[in-house]
């Protein structure tokens, strides 16, 4: 079931996975010692986590951070993780591209993915000799579920010679059939890097349509949607602006075109965060997964956030108790068929090399 862990490019010799044995759950009482040792973390997140909730989080945070050190483990957390994960136990935070870059550089023995399954697969593809854990293997993605490797092969038959640009929000099977991957932060650059007049861009229809407005390259789309971002409507955003004309609206390109038409800025999660930090609006509405507003609010105390709270049910499967259990019991480990992995790794590495 587990893979053999061997020397990696960093030169560090990693322990075989079989030598990493399950541990026991620590005491999770909220004691004065736990309160003292986590006080600096609560000070950081006190704007977004009520005091009454902290005693439930703090023992897990302390236990996870201690176990990370003893296991030589790191936690990668996507921007959509809740604040107690994002700010209190994560070692690396960011959007899909940032996490992919850092996963490729990690010298940890164990990578715990705070995100959804395709992200954990990406970490495994870039770290084939390391143990990659996802705290809940049911944490999927509507985009990843919208397309299969067979679908990509059919697209290639329908459009012979047209390169396939694949969003990272896809399975390893789909990546294995692709030419290059992209994220929302680098999609335009990836498309234009191919130097061709036409590309197939899968699976997010709305992201592909947005990219088409930013480039002269013809984009062939696939009808996949993010179940969080497709809930937003232009009518909803117009209502927010009518209620408060001073609010700034910034949207993720996975939203529908009528939503993006109402936005003051459109960009990836990392681009949205940078926009808030650079512009410091008095009031802003982030048209994306709700937890990101909480995470940005921690570091932008002067900005008021309007929260149209659409939550990703898959991201919210990842919790502190599940992260702790994953580290203690070494579950659930991500494995990929070696033949698929060898092919799927290529488009991801092409993306990362391009971004460098």
PDB file of C-alpha atoms in Angstrom, residues 13-123:
ATOM      1  CA  UNK A  13      17.840  10.641   2.578  1.00  0.00           C
ATOM      2  CA  UNK A  14      14.208  10.069   3.484  1.00  0.00           C
ATOM      3  CA  UNK A  15      13.090   7.259   5.735  1.00  0.00           C
ATOM      4  CA  UNK A  16      11.227   4.328   4.163  1.00  0.00           C
ATOM      5  CA  UNK A  17       7.485   4.753   4.596  1.00  0.00           C
ATOM      6  CA  UNK A  18       7.289   1.422   6.421  1.00  0.00           C
ATOM      7  CA  UNK A  19       9.484   2.870   9.210  1.00  0.00           C
ATOM      8  CA  UNK A  20       6.968   5.655   9.841  1.00  0.00           C
ATOM      9  CA  UNK A  21       4.671   3.889  12.263  1.00  0.00           C
ATOM     10  CA  UNK A  22       1.326   5.129  13.604  1.00  0.00           C
ATOM     11  CA  UNK A  23       1.423   7.055  16.855  1.00  0.00           C
ATOM     12  CA  UNK A  24      -1.205   7.556  19.545  1.00  0.00           C
ATOM     13  CA  UNK A  25      -3.593  10.475  19.861  1.00  0.00           C
ATOM     14  CA  UNK A  26      -2.314  13.024  22.384  1.00  0.00           C
ATOM     15  CA  UNK A  27      -4.331  14.512  25.222  1.00  0.00           C
ATOM     16  CA  UNK A  28      -6.600  17.172  23.749  1.00  0.00           C
ATOM     17  CA  UNK A  29      -7.622  18.991  26.930  1.00  0.00           C
ATOM     18  CA  UNK A  30      -7.556  22.790  26.892  1.00  0.00           C
ATOM     19  CA  UNK A  31      -5.166  23.445  29.753  1.00  0.00           C
ATOM     20  CA  UNK A  32      -3.434  26.647  30.911  1.00  0.00           C
ATOM     21  CA  UNK A  33      -0.270  25.326  29.242  1.00  0.00           C
ATOM     22  CA  UNK A  34      -2.082  24.908  25.903  1.00  0.00           C
ATOM     23  CA  UNK A  35      -3.550  28.399  26.277  1.00  0.00           C
ATOM     24  CA  UNK A  36      -0.095  29.897  26.873  1.00  0.00           C
ATOM     25  CA  UNK A  37       1.607  28.032  24.037  1.00  0.00           C
ATOM     26  CA  UNK A  38      -1.059  28.981  21.501  1.00  0.00           C
ATOM     27  CA  UNK A  39      -1.745  32.536  22.686  1.00  0.00           C
ATOM     28  CA  UNK A  40       0.402  34.102  19.953  1.00  0.00           C
ATOM     29  CA  UNK A  41      -1.568  32.234  17.309  1.00  0.00           C
ATOM     30  CA  UNK A  42      -4.905  33.284  18.718  1.00  0.00           C
ATOM     31  CA  UNK A  43      -3.764  36.889  18.772  1.00  0.00           C
ATOM     32  CA  UNK A  44      -3.209  36.594  15.033  1.00  0.00           C
ATOM     33  CA  UNK A  45      -6.666  35.175  14.224  1.00  0.00           C
ATOM     34  CA  UNK A  46      -8.735  36.847  16.955  1.00  0.00           C
ATOM     35  CA  UNK A  47     -10.541  39.062  14.407  1.00  0.00           C
ATOM     36  CA  UNK A  48     -12.061  36.047  12.664  1.00  0.00           C
ATOM     37  CA  UNK A  49     -12.287  33.321  15.341  1.00  0.00           C
ATOM     38  CA  UNK A  50     -14.550  34.100  18.342  1.00  0.00           C
ATOM     39  CA  UNK A  51     -12.984  33.531  21.803  1.00  0.00           C
ATOM     40  CA  UNK A  52     -15.554  30.868  22.617  1.00  0.00           C
ATOM     41  CA  UNK A  53     -14.286  28.714  19.727  1.00  0.00           C
ATOM     42  CA  UNK A  54     -10.566  28.872  20.520  1.00  0.00           C
ATOM     43  CA  UNK A  55     -10.517  26.282  23.368  1.00  0.00           C
ATOM     44  CA  UNK A  56     -11.833  23.737  20.864  1.00  0.00           C
ATOM     45  CA  UNK A  57      -9.119  24.524  18.324  1.00  0.00           C
ATOM     46  CA  UNK A  58      -6.047  25.167  20.476  1.00  0.00           C
ATOM     47  CA  UNK A  59      -5.319  21.600  21.702  1.00  0.00           C
ATOM     48  CA  UNK A  60      -5.412  20.303  18.118  1.00  0.00           C
ATOM     49  CA  UNK A  61      -3.185  23.130  16.902  1.00  0.00           C
ATOM     50  CA  UNK A  62      -0.593  22.435  19.591  1.00  0.00           C
ATOM     51  CA  UNK A  63      -0.684  18.689  18.946  1.00  0.00           C
ATOM     52  CA  UNK A  64      -0.401  19.065  15.163  1.00  0.00           C
ATOM     53  CA  UNK A  65       2.519  21.474  15.359  1.00  0.00           C
ATOM     54  CA  UNK A  66       4.397  19.182  17.747  1.00  0.00           C
ATOM     55  CA  UNK A  67       3.713  16.097  15.638  1.00  0.00           C
ATOM     56  CA  UNK A  68       4.876  17.857  12.476  1.00  0.00           C
ATOM     57  CA  UNK A  69       8.269  18.365  14.076  1.00  0.00           C
ATOM     58  CA  UNK A  70       8.630  14.791  15.293  1.00  0.00           C
ATOM     59  CA  UNK A  71       7.506  13.327  11.945  1.00  0.00           C
ATOM     60  CA  UNK A  72       9.364  15.854   9.752  1.00  0.00           C
ATOM     61  CA  UNK A  73       6.057  16.737   8.155  1.00  0.00           C
ATOM     62  CA  UNK A  74       4.682  19.871   6.493  1.00  0.00           C
ATOM     63  CA  UNK A  75       1.112  21.030   5.994  1.00  0.00           C
ATOM     64  CA  UNK A  76       0.260  22.718   2.694  1.00  0.00           C
ATOM     65  CA  UNK A  77      -2.908  24.813   2.932  1.00  0.00           C
ATOM     66  CA  UNK A  78      -4.908  26.285   0.087  1.00  0.00           C
ATOM     67  CA  UNK A  79      -6.380  29.776   0.437  1.00  0.00           C
ATOM     68  CA  UNK A  80      -9.811  28.204   0.998  1.00  0.00           C
ATOM     69  CA  UNK A  81      -8.834  26.454   4.224  1.00  0.00           C
ATOM     70  CA  UNK A  82     -10.418  27.803   7.412  1.00  0.00           C
ATOM     71  CA  UNK A  83      -8.337  30.303   9.453  1.00  0.00           C
ATOM     72  CA  UNK A  84      -7.409  27.895  12.260  1.00  0.00           C
ATOM     73  CA  UNK A  85      -5.761  25.687   9.611  1.00  0.00           C
ATOM     74  CA  UNK A  86      -4.472  28.402   7.290  1.00  0.00           C
ATOM     75  CA  UNK A  87      -2.867  30.607   9.956  1.00  0.00           C
ATOM     76  CA  UNK A  88      -2.151  28.180  12.794  1.00  0.00           C
ATOM     77  CA  UNK A  89      -0.858  24.841  11.457  1.00  0.00           C
ATOM     78  CA  UNK A  90       0.066  25.441   7.785  1.00  0.00           C
ATOM     79  CA  UNK A  91       3.711  25.664   6.784  1.00  0.00           C
ATOM     80  CA  UNK A  92       2.977  26.739   3.207  1.00  0.00           C
ATOM     81  CA  UNK A  93      -0.125  28.634   2.091  1.00  0.00           C
ATOM     82  CA  UNK A  94      -1.293  29.920  -1.270  1.00  0.00           C
ATOM     83  CA  UNK A  95      -3.122  29.136  -4.483  1.00  0.00           C
ATOM     84  CA  UNK A  96      -2.670  25.977  -6.538  1.00  0.00           C
ATOM     85  CA  UNK A  97       0.448  27.274  -8.325  1.00  0.00           C
ATOM     86  CA  UNK A  98       2.134  28.390  -5.112  1.00  0.00           C
ATOM     87  CA  UNK A  99       1.410  25.061  -3.433  1.00  0.00           C
ATOM     88  CA  UNK A 100       2.681  23.133  -6.456  1.00  0.00           C
ATOM     89  CA  UNK A 101       5.931  25.108  -6.475  1.00  0.00           C
ATOM     90  CA  UNK A 102       6.511  24.592  -2.764  1.00  0.00           C
ATOM     91  CA  UNK A 103       5.552  20.923  -2.907  1.00  0.00           C
ATOM     92  CA  UNK A 104       8.266  20.420  -5.512  1.00  0.00           C
ATOM     93  CA  UNK A 105      10.858  21.989  -3.186  1.00  0.00           C
ATOM     94  CA  UNK A 106       9.832  20.289   0.057  1.00  0.00           C
ATOM     95  CA  UNK A 107      12.432  18.305   1.988  1.00  0.00           C
ATOM     96  CA  UNK A 108       9.886  16.874   4.431  1.00  0.00           C
ATOM     97  CA  UNK A 109       9.303  13.153   4.836  1.00  0.00           C
ATOM     98  CA  UNK A 110       5.519  13.655   4.917  1.00  0.00           C
ATOM     99  CA  UNK A 111       3.332  16.183   3.109  1.00  0.00           C
ATOM    100  CA  UNK A 112      -0.177  16.740   4.472  1.00  0.00           C
ATOM    101  CA  UNK A 113      -2.422  18.432   1.920  1.00  0.00           C
ATOM    102  CA  UNK A 114      -4.835  20.993   3.304  1.00  0.00           C
ATOM    103  CA  UNK A 115      -7.012  21.126   0.228  1.00  0.00           C
ATOM    104  CA  UNK A 116      -8.795  18.766  -2.128  1.00  0.00           C
ATOM    105  CA  UNK A 117      -7.757  15.500  -3.712  1.00  0.00           C
ATOM    106  CA  UNK A 118      -6.354  16.813  -7.003  1.00  0.00           C
ATOM    107  CA  UNK A 119      -4.006  19.059  -5.010  1.00  0.00           C
ATOM    108  CA  UNK A 120      -2.751  16.065  -3.042  1.00  0.00           C
ATOM    109  CA  UNK A 121      -2.252  14.189  -6.313  1.00  0.00           C
ATOM    110  CA  UNK A 122      -0.219  17.125  -7.644  1.00  0.00           C
ATOM    111  CA  UNK A 123       1.963  17.065  -4.538  1.00  0.00           C
TER     112      UNK A 123
END
